PDB file of C-alpha atoms in Angstrom:
ATOM      1  CA  LYS A  10    -179.334  44.351  44.892  1.00 64.00           C
ATOM      2  CA  ASN A  11    -179.568  40.759  43.701  1.00 78.00           C
ATOM      3  CA  GLU A  12    -176.783  39.611  41.408  1.00 91.00           C
ATOM      4  CA  VAL A  13    -179.327  38.040  39.034  1.00 96.00           C
ATOM      5  CA  GLU A  14    -182.549  39.899  38.299  1.00 97.00           C
ATOM      6  CA  GLN A  15    -185.437  38.502  36.282  1.00 97.00           C
ATOM      7  CA  SER A  16    -188.461  40.219  34.833  1.00 96.00           C
ATOM      8  CA  PRO A  17    -191.344  39.915  34.899  1.00 97.00           C
ATOM      9  CA  GLN A  18    -191.950  37.991  38.146  1.00 96.00           C
ATOM     10  CA  ASN A  19    -195.324  36.783  36.908  1.00 97.00           C
ATOM     11  CA  LEU A  20    -196.620  36.504  33.372  1.00 97.00           C
ATOM     12  CA  THR A  21    -200.012  35.424  32.062  1.00 97.00           C
ATOM     13  CA  ALA A  22    -200.410  34.822  28.345  1.00 97.00           C
ATOM     14  CA  GLN A  23    -202.990  33.476  25.944  1.00 97.00           C
ATOM     15  CA  GLU A  24    -202.181  30.349  23.999  1.00 97.00           C
ATOM     16  CA  GLY A  25    -200.283  31.210  20.824  1.00 97.00           C
ATOM     17  CA  GLU A  26    -198.699  34.420  22.126  1.00 97.00           C
ATOM     18  CA  PHE A  27    -194.989  35.217  21.838  1.00 98.00           C
ATOM     19  CA  ILE A  28    -193.395  35.399  25.282  1.00 98.00           C
ATOM     20  CA  THR A  29    -190.174  37.060  26.444  1.00 98.00           C
ATOM     21  CA  ILE A  30    -188.536  36.661  29.844  1.00 98.00           C
ATOM     22  CA  ASN A  31    -185.542  38.828  30.688  1.00 98.00           C
ATOM     23  CA  CYS A  32    -182.511  38.244  32.888  1.00 98.00           C
ATOM     24  CA  SER A  33    -179.868  40.781  33.930  1.00 98.00           C
ATOM     25  CA  TYR A  34    -176.786  39.967  35.983  1.00 97.00           C
ATOM     26  CA  SER A  35    -174.040  41.991  37.598  1.00 95.00           C
ATOM     27  CA  VAL A  36    -171.102  39.561  37.848  1.00 90.00           C
ATOM     28  CA  GLY A  37    -168.658  38.218  35.288  1.00 90.00           C
ATOM     29  CA  ILE A  38    -169.842  34.827  34.159  1.00 90.00           C
ATOM     30  CA  SER A  39    -168.564  31.750  32.385  1.00 87.00           C
ATOM     31  CA  ALA A  40    -172.086  30.637  31.403  1.00 89.00           C
ATOM     32  CA  LEU A  41    -175.756  31.436  31.827  1.00 93.00           C
ATOM     33  CA  HIS A  42    -178.432  28.776  32.285  1.00 94.00           C
ATOM     34  CA  TRP A  43    -182.160  28.870  31.628  1.00 97.00           C
ATOM     35  CA  LEU A  44    -184.061  26.346  33.731  1.00 97.00           C
ATOM     36  CA  GLN A  45    -187.704  25.256  33.815  1.00 97.00           C
ATOM     37  CA  GLN A  46    -189.411  24.124  37.018  1.00 96.00           C
ATOM     38  CA  HIS A  47    -192.850  22.537  37.043  1.00 91.00           C
ATOM     39  CA  PRO A  48    -195.103  22.206  40.116  1.00 84.00           C
ATOM     40  CA  GLY A  49    -193.733  19.353  42.209  1.00 77.00           C
ATOM     41  CA  GLY A  50    -190.209  20.677  41.998  1.00 76.00           C
ATOM     42  CA  GLY A  51    -188.314  18.922  39.217  1.00 87.00           C
ATOM     43  CA  ILE A  52    -185.993  21.203  37.239  1.00 94.00           C
ATOM     44  CA  VAL A  53    -185.067  20.803  33.581  1.00 94.00           C
ATOM     45  CA  SER A  54    -182.147  22.603  31.989  1.00 93.00           C
ATOM     46  CA  LEU A  55    -183.340  24.356  28.831  1.00 95.00           C
ATOM     47  CA  PHE A  56    -180.199  26.153  27.689  1.00 94.00           C
ATOM     48  CA  MET A  57    -176.627  26.807  28.708  1.00 92.00           C
ATOM     49  CA  LEU A  58    -175.179  29.884  26.957  1.00 91.00           C
ATOM     50  CA  SER A  59    -171.862  31.650  26.945  1.00 90.00           C
ATOM     51  CA  SER A  60    -172.467  33.747  23.825  1.00 92.00           C
ATOM     52  CA  GLY A  61    -174.892  34.399  21.004  1.00 94.00           C
ATOM     53  CA  LYS A  62    -178.149  32.558  20.541  1.00 96.00           C
ATOM     54  CA  LYS A  63    -179.519  29.036  20.866  1.00 96.00           C
ATOM     55  CA  LYS A  64    -182.793  27.558  19.606  1.00 97.00           C
ATOM     56  CA  HIS A  65    -184.591  24.404  20.617  1.00 95.00           C
ATOM     57  CA  GLY A  66    -188.009  23.850  19.165  1.00 96.00           C
ATOM     58  CA  ARG A  67    -190.194  26.826  20.122  1.00 97.00           C
ATOM     59  CA  LEU A  68    -187.651  28.126  22.625  1.00 97.00           C
ATOM     60  CA  ILE A  69    -184.955  30.667  21.799  1.00 98.00           C
ATOM     61  CA  ALA A  70    -182.340  32.010  24.217  1.00 98.00           C
ATOM     62  CA  THR A  71    -180.029  34.942  23.574  1.00 98.00           C
ATOM     63  CA  ILE A  72    -177.235  36.499  25.582  1.00 97.00           C
ATOM     64  CA  ASN A  73    -175.383  39.824  25.317  1.00 96.00           C
ATOM     65  CA  ILE A  74    -172.218  39.489  27.371  1.00 94.00           C
ATOM     66  CA  GLN A  75    -171.290  43.186  27.078  1.00 94.00           C
ATOM     67  CA  GLU A  76    -174.684  44.294  28.407  1.00 96.00           C
ATOM     68  CA  LYS A  77    -174.891  41.425  30.935  1.00 96.00           C
ATOM     69  CA  HIS A  78    -178.367  40.517  29.701  1.00 97.00           C
ATOM     70  CA  SER A  79    -180.151  37.430  28.429  1.00 98.00           C
ATOM     71  CA  SER A  80    -183.634  36.762  27.107  1.00 98.00           C
ATOM     72  CA  LEU A  81    -185.707  33.612  26.808  1.00 98.00           C
ATOM     73  CA  HIS A  82    -188.362  33.642  24.102  1.00 98.00           C
ATOM     74  CA  ILE A  83    -191.211  31.189  23.650  1.00 98.00           C
ATOM     75  CA  THR A  84    -192.946  31.254  20.294  1.00 97.00           C
ATOM     76  CA  ALA A  85    -196.523  30.006  19.835  1.00 96.00           C
ATOM     77  CA  SER A  86    -196.960  29.477  23.581  1.00 97.00           C
ATOM     78  CA  HIS A  87    -199.002  26.524  24.826  1.00 96.00           C
ATOM     79  CA  PRO A  88    -200.608  25.724  28.198  1.00 96.00           C
ATOM     80  CA  ARG A  89    -197.973  23.006  28.727  1.00 95.00           C
ATOM     81  CA  ASP A  90    -195.357  25.799  28.807  1.00 96.00           C
ATOM     82  CA  SER A  91    -196.849  26.923  32.137  1.00 96.00           C
ATOM     83  CA  ALA A  92    -194.020  26.664  34.657  1.00 97.00           C
ATOM     84  CA  VAL A  93    -191.473  28.733  36.532  1.00 97.00           C
ATOM     85  CA  TYR A  94    -188.525  29.799  34.380  1.00 98.00           C
ATOM     86  CA  ILE A  95    -185.292  30.443  36.243  1.00 97.00           C
ATOM     87  CA  CYS A  96    -182.175  32.221  35.049  1.00 97.00           C
ATOM     88  CA  ALA A  97    -178.904  31.177  36.713  1.00 95.00           C
ATOM     89  CA  VAL A  98    -175.293  32.200  36.149  1.00 93.00           C
ATOM     90  CA  SER A  99    -171.967  30.453  36.735  1.00 89.00           C
ATOM     91  CA  PRO A 100    -169.687  33.191  38.175  1.00 87.00           C
ATOM     92  CA  MET A 101    -166.307  33.493  36.500  1.00 81.00           C
ATOM     93  CA  ASN A 102    -164.354  33.676  39.745  1.00 70.00           C
ATOM     94  CA  TYR A 103    -165.020  30.040  40.597  1.00 63.00           C
ATOM     95  CA  GLY A 104    -162.755  28.539  37.943  1.00 61.00           C
ATOM     96  CA  GLY A 105    -165.538  28.090  35.429  1.00 59.00           C
ATOM     97  CA  SER A 106    -167.280  25.544  37.596  1.00 67.00           C
ATOM     98  CA  GLN A 107    -170.738  25.015  36.118  1.00 68.00           C
ATOM     99  CA  GLY A 108    -172.389  23.733  39.254  1.00 73.00           C
ATOM    100  CA  ASN A 109    -171.705  26.839  41.328  1.00 82.00           C
ATOM    101  CA  LEU A 110    -174.760  28.853  40.344  1.00 90.00           C
ATOM    102  CA  ILE A 111    -176.347  32.143  41.364  1.00 93.00           C
ATOM    103  CA  PHE A 112    -180.082  31.985  40.695  1.00 95.00           C
ATOM    104  CA  GLY A 113    -182.690  34.565  39.820  1.00 96.00           C
ATOM    105  CA  LYS A 114    -186.008  34.515  41.664  1.00 95.00           C
ATOM    106  CA  GLY A 115    -187.807  33.004  38.686  1.00 96.00           C
ATOM    107  CA  THR A 116    -190.653  34.023  36.379  1.00 97.00           C
ATOM    108  CA  LYS A 117    -193.955  32.244  36.882  1.00 97.00           C
ATOM    109  CA  LEU A 118    -195.582  31.772  33.484  1.00 97.00           C
ATOM    110  CA  SER A 119    -199.209  30.791  33.039  1.00 97.00           C
ATOM    111  CA  VAL A 120    -200.500  30.171  29.524  1.00 97.00           C
ATOM    112  CA  LYS A 121    -204.299  30.127  29.203  1.00 97.00           C
ATOM    113  CA  PRO A 122    -206.029  28.084  26.499  1.00 95.00           C
TER     114      PRO A 122
ATOM    115  CA  LYS B  24    -180.125   6.046  30.408  1.00 64.00           C
ATOM    116  CA  ALA B  25    -181.394   6.530  33.944  1.00 76.00           C
ATOM    117  CA  GLY B  26    -181.703  10.117  35.191  1.00 93.00           C
ATOM    118  CA  VAL B  27    -180.494  11.647  38.425  1.00 96.00           C
ATOM    119  CA  THR B  28    -182.026   9.827  41.387  1.00 97.00           C
ATOM    120  CA  GLN B  29    -182.542  11.434  44.758  1.00 97.00           C
ATOM    121  CA  THR B  30    -183.624   9.588  47.884  1.00 97.00           C
ATOM    122  CA  PRO B  31    -185.662   9.899  49.943  1.00 97.00           C
ATOM    123  CA  ARG B  32    -188.205  12.040  48.092  1.00 96.00           C
ATOM    124  CA  TYR B  33    -190.005  13.194  51.237  1.00 97.00           C
ATOM    125  CA  LEU B  34    -189.046  13.143  54.870  1.00 97.00           C
ATOM    126  CA  ILE B  35    -190.114  14.684  58.147  1.00 98.00           C
ATOM    127  CA  LYS B  36    -187.685  15.334  60.988  1.00 97.00           C
ATOM    128  CA  THR B  37    -187.797  17.203  64.272  1.00 97.00           C
ATOM    129  CA  ARG B  38    -185.545  20.028  65.439  1.00 97.00           C
ATOM    130  CA  GLY B  39    -182.153  18.845  66.630  1.00 97.00           C
ATOM    131  CA  GLN B  40    -182.131  15.670  64.542  1.00 98.00           C
ATOM    132  CA  GLN B  41    -179.824  15.075  61.632  1.00 98.00           C
ATOM    133  CA  VAL B  42    -180.628  14.001  58.078  1.00 98.00           C
ATOM    134  CA  THR B  43    -178.733  12.392  55.204  1.00 98.00           C
ATOM    135  CA  LEU B  44    -179.864  12.802  51.604  1.00 98.00           C
ATOM    136  CA  SER B  45    -178.560  10.789  48.680  1.00 98.00           C
ATOM    137  CA  CYS B  46    -177.999  11.644  45.021  1.00 98.00           C
ATOM    138  CA  SER B  47    -177.086   9.136  42.310  1.00 98.00           C
ATOM    139  CA  PRO B  48    -175.893  10.941  39.173  1.00 96.00           C
ATOM    140  CA  ILE B  49    -176.350   9.889  35.577  1.00 95.00           C
ATOM    141  CA  SER B  50    -173.948   7.086  34.716  1.00 93.00           C
ATOM    142  CA  GLY B  51    -170.623   8.542  33.619  1.00 91.00           C
ATOM    143  CA  HIS B  52    -171.200  11.941  35.232  1.00 91.00           C
ATOM    144  CA  ARG B  53    -168.471  12.849  37.690  1.00 91.00           C
ATOM    145  CA  SER B  54    -169.752  16.198  38.966  1.00 91.00           C
ATOM    146  CA  VAL B  55    -172.571  16.540  41.495  1.00 94.00           C
ATOM    147  CA  SER B  56    -173.910  19.816  42.859  1.00 94.00           C
ATOM    148  CA  TRP B  57    -176.420  20.405  45.642  1.00 96.00           C
ATOM    149  CA  TYR B  58    -178.945  23.215  46.020  1.00 96.00           C
ATOM    150  CA  GLN B  59    -181.488  24.347  48.607  1.00 97.00           C
ATOM    151  CA  GLN B  60    -184.810  25.865  47.546  1.00 96.00           C
ATOM    152  CA  THR B  61    -187.043  27.726  50.011  1.00 95.00           C
ATOM    153  CA  PRO B  62    -189.994  30.070  49.388  1.00 91.00           C
ATOM    154  CA  GLY B  63    -188.134  32.955  51.016  1.00 89.00           C
ATOM    155  CA  GLN B  64    -184.611  32.594  49.624  1.00 91.00           C
ATOM    156  CA  GLY B  65    -185.301  30.771  46.371  1.00 93.00           C
ATOM    157  CA  LEU B  66    -182.593  28.505  45.015  1.00 95.00           C
ATOM    158  CA  GLN B  67    -179.167  28.648  46.636  1.00 96.00           C
ATOM    159  CA  PHE B  68    -175.977  26.749  45.883  1.00 94.00           C
ATOM    160  CA  LEU B  69    -174.785  24.427  48.669  1.00 96.00           C
ATOM    161  CA  PHE B  70    -171.712  22.622  47.337  1.00 92.00           C
ATOM    162  CA  GLU B  71    -170.188  20.923  44.325  1.00 92.00           C
ATOM    163  CA  TYR B  72    -168.190  17.718  44.145  1.00 92.00           C
ATOM    164  CA  PHE B  73    -166.011  16.423  41.363  1.00 90.00           C
ATOM    165  CA  SER B  74    -164.087  13.164  41.521  1.00 89.00           C
ATOM    166  CA  GLU B  75    -164.667  12.861  45.293  1.00 93.00           C
ATOM    167  CA  THR B  76    -163.332  16.379  45.977  1.00 92.00           C
ATOM    168  CA  GLN B  77    -165.392  19.356  47.105  1.00 91.00           C
ATOM    169  CA  ARG B  78    -164.690  22.072  44.542  1.00 88.00           C
ATOM    170  CA  ASN B  79    -166.897  24.849  45.812  1.00 87.00           C
ATOM    171  CA  LYS B  80    -169.084  25.566  48.816  1.00 90.00           C
ATOM    172  CA  GLY B  81    -171.917  28.046  49.172  1.00 91.00           C
ATOM    173  CA  ASN B  82    -172.587  30.329  52.094  1.00 91.00           C
ATOM    174  CA  PHE B  83    -174.127  27.828  54.500  1.00 95.00           C
ATOM    175  CA  PRO B  84    -173.180  26.996  58.090  1.00 96.00           C
ATOM    176  CA  GLY B  85    -170.960  24.054  58.938  1.00 95.00           C
ATOM    177  CA  ARG B  86    -174.044  21.990  59.866  1.00 97.00           C
ATOM    178  CA  PHE B  87    -174.355  21.368  56.137  1.00 97.00           C
ATOM    179  CA  SER B  88    -171.814  18.901  54.814  1.00 96.00           C
ATOM    180  CA  GLY B  89    -171.454  16.493  51.958  1.00 96.00           C
ATOM    181  CA  ARG B  90    -169.282  13.911  50.335  1.00 97.00           C
ATOM    182  CA  GLN B  91    -168.888  12.043  47.094  1.00 97.00           C
ATOM    183  CA  PHE B  92    -168.000   8.405  46.689  1.00 97.00           C
ATOM    184  CA  SER B  93    -165.783   6.733  44.116  1.00 95.00           C
ATOM    185  CA  ASN B  94    -168.866   5.746  42.063  1.00 94.00           C
ATOM    186  CA  SER B  95    -169.818   9.474  41.935  1.00 94.00           C
ATOM    187  CA  ARG B  96    -172.843   9.029  44.199  1.00 97.00           C
ATOM    188  CA  SER B  97    -173.096  11.886  46.643  1.00 98.00           C
ATOM    189  CA  GLU B  98    -174.640  12.425  50.038  1.00 98.00           C
ATOM    190  CA  MET B  99    -175.369  15.585  51.952  1.00 98.00           C
ATOM    191  CA  ASN B 100    -175.887  15.746  55.683  1.00 98.00           C
ATOM    192  CA  VAL B 101    -177.531  18.377  57.814  1.00 97.00           C
ATOM    193  CA  SER B 102    -176.921  18.109  61.546  1.00 95.00           C
ATOM    194  CA  THR B 103    -178.835  19.740  64.396  1.00 97.00           C
ATOM    195  CA  LEU B 104    -181.816  20.536  62.201  1.00 97.00           C
ATOM    196  CA  GLU B 105    -183.553  23.885  62.536  1.00 97.00           C
ATOM    197  CA  LEU B 106    -187.044  24.863  61.387  1.00 97.00           C
ATOM    198  CA  GLY B 107    -185.475  27.012  58.666  1.00 96.00           C
ATOM    199  CA  ASP B 108    -183.856  23.956  57.104  1.00 97.00           C
ATOM    200  CA  SER B 109    -187.267  22.912  55.776  1.00 97.00           C
ATOM    201  CA  ALA B 110    -186.756  23.049  52.035  1.00 97.00           C
ATOM    202  CA  LEU B 111    -186.545  21.207  48.761  1.00 96.00           C
ATOM    203  CA  TYR B 112    -183.000  19.905  48.318  1.00 97.00           C
ATOM    204  CA  LEU B 113    -182.003  19.365  44.719  1.00 96.00           C
ATOM    205  CA  CYS B 114    -178.945  17.809  43.217  1.00 96.00           C
ATOM    206  CA  ALA B 115    -177.660  18.045  39.677  1.00 94.00           C
ATOM    207  CA  SER B 116    -175.036  16.113  37.789  1.00 94.00           C
ATOM    208  CA  SER B 117    -172.907  16.936  34.773  1.00 89.00           C
ATOM    209  CA  PRO B 118    -170.218  15.049  32.873  1.00 84.00           C
ATOM    210  CA  THR B 119    -167.423  17.262  34.185  1.00 73.00           C
ATOM    211  CA  SER B 120    -167.237  20.263  36.460  1.00 63.00           C
ATOM    212  CA  PHE B 121    -166.450  22.674  33.642  1.00 64.00           C
ATOM    213  CA  THR B 122    -168.636  21.823  30.695  1.00 62.00           C
ATOM    214  CA  GLY B 123    -171.987  20.404  29.797  1.00 69.00           C
ATOM    215  CA  GLU B 124    -175.479  21.126  30.896  1.00 83.00           C
ATOM    216  CA  LEU B 125    -176.776  20.206  34.317  1.00 89.00           C
ATOM    217  CA  PHE B 126    -179.238  17.367  34.849  1.00 93.00           C
ATOM    218  CA  PHE B 127    -181.388  17.765  37.945  1.00 94.00           C
ATOM    219  CA  GLY B 128    -183.029  15.206  40.179  1.00 95.00           C
ATOM    220  CA  GLU B 129    -186.628  15.508  41.409  1.00 94.00           C
ATOM    221  CA  GLY B 130    -185.455  16.681  44.824  1.00 95.00           C
ATOM    222  CA  SER B 131    -185.838  15.630  48.440  1.00 97.00           C
ATOM    223  CA  ARG B 132    -188.462  17.609  50.333  1.00 96.00           C
ATOM    224  CA  LEU B 133    -187.474  17.982  53.985  1.00 98.00           C
ATOM    225  CA  THR B 134    -189.901  19.196  56.623  1.00 98.00           C
ATOM    226  CA  VAL B 135    -188.521  20.035  60.055  1.00 97.00           C
ATOM    227  CA  LEU B 136    -191.081  20.165  62.881  1.00 96.00           C
TER     228      LEU B 136
END
């Protein structure tokens, strides 16, 4: 069983829809990261969470430490949101080091106009 | 402020050769982490450096090595290349090893023939 599981693997939405991507993990963590990867490879960090909820523009990320679960929401989705969204965790047993990450397999999102 | 710069962006090598990849972090960032991304395994952590010291290492053979210089620039080296080393190699920098979001470079795409 992977230590970080994401669902769904693939997601197709119509422009304007509300989108949710889920991430479950099985290890103790010091932080959870949501990353966005566009074709071509570059990765952008969207959020780093250790508790609660964060919002940036149309993106909202939540985390429930007790349930070992996080969600990424996109409101009013747009074709430019099409990308792969990756959940990654910083395991607690590495001294809180943020760079030591365990990655999920990613969710490929396609938003149609 | 300049972003994370990785060089070279693309390279082709043959089995048995060695390769050196470079990562220049954002000015003032002292932590650099390296990752390998392949279609089969996804993203995997290689190693993390902070103030010229390797803090953590992922589960990769000894053919994979790295170092960090006093100006925080980092290099990774892969010796005796195998076909399976073909991948996108990404680095990320952060202000310290313990806090702050990660800033990723565009990656170096290595093809081993």
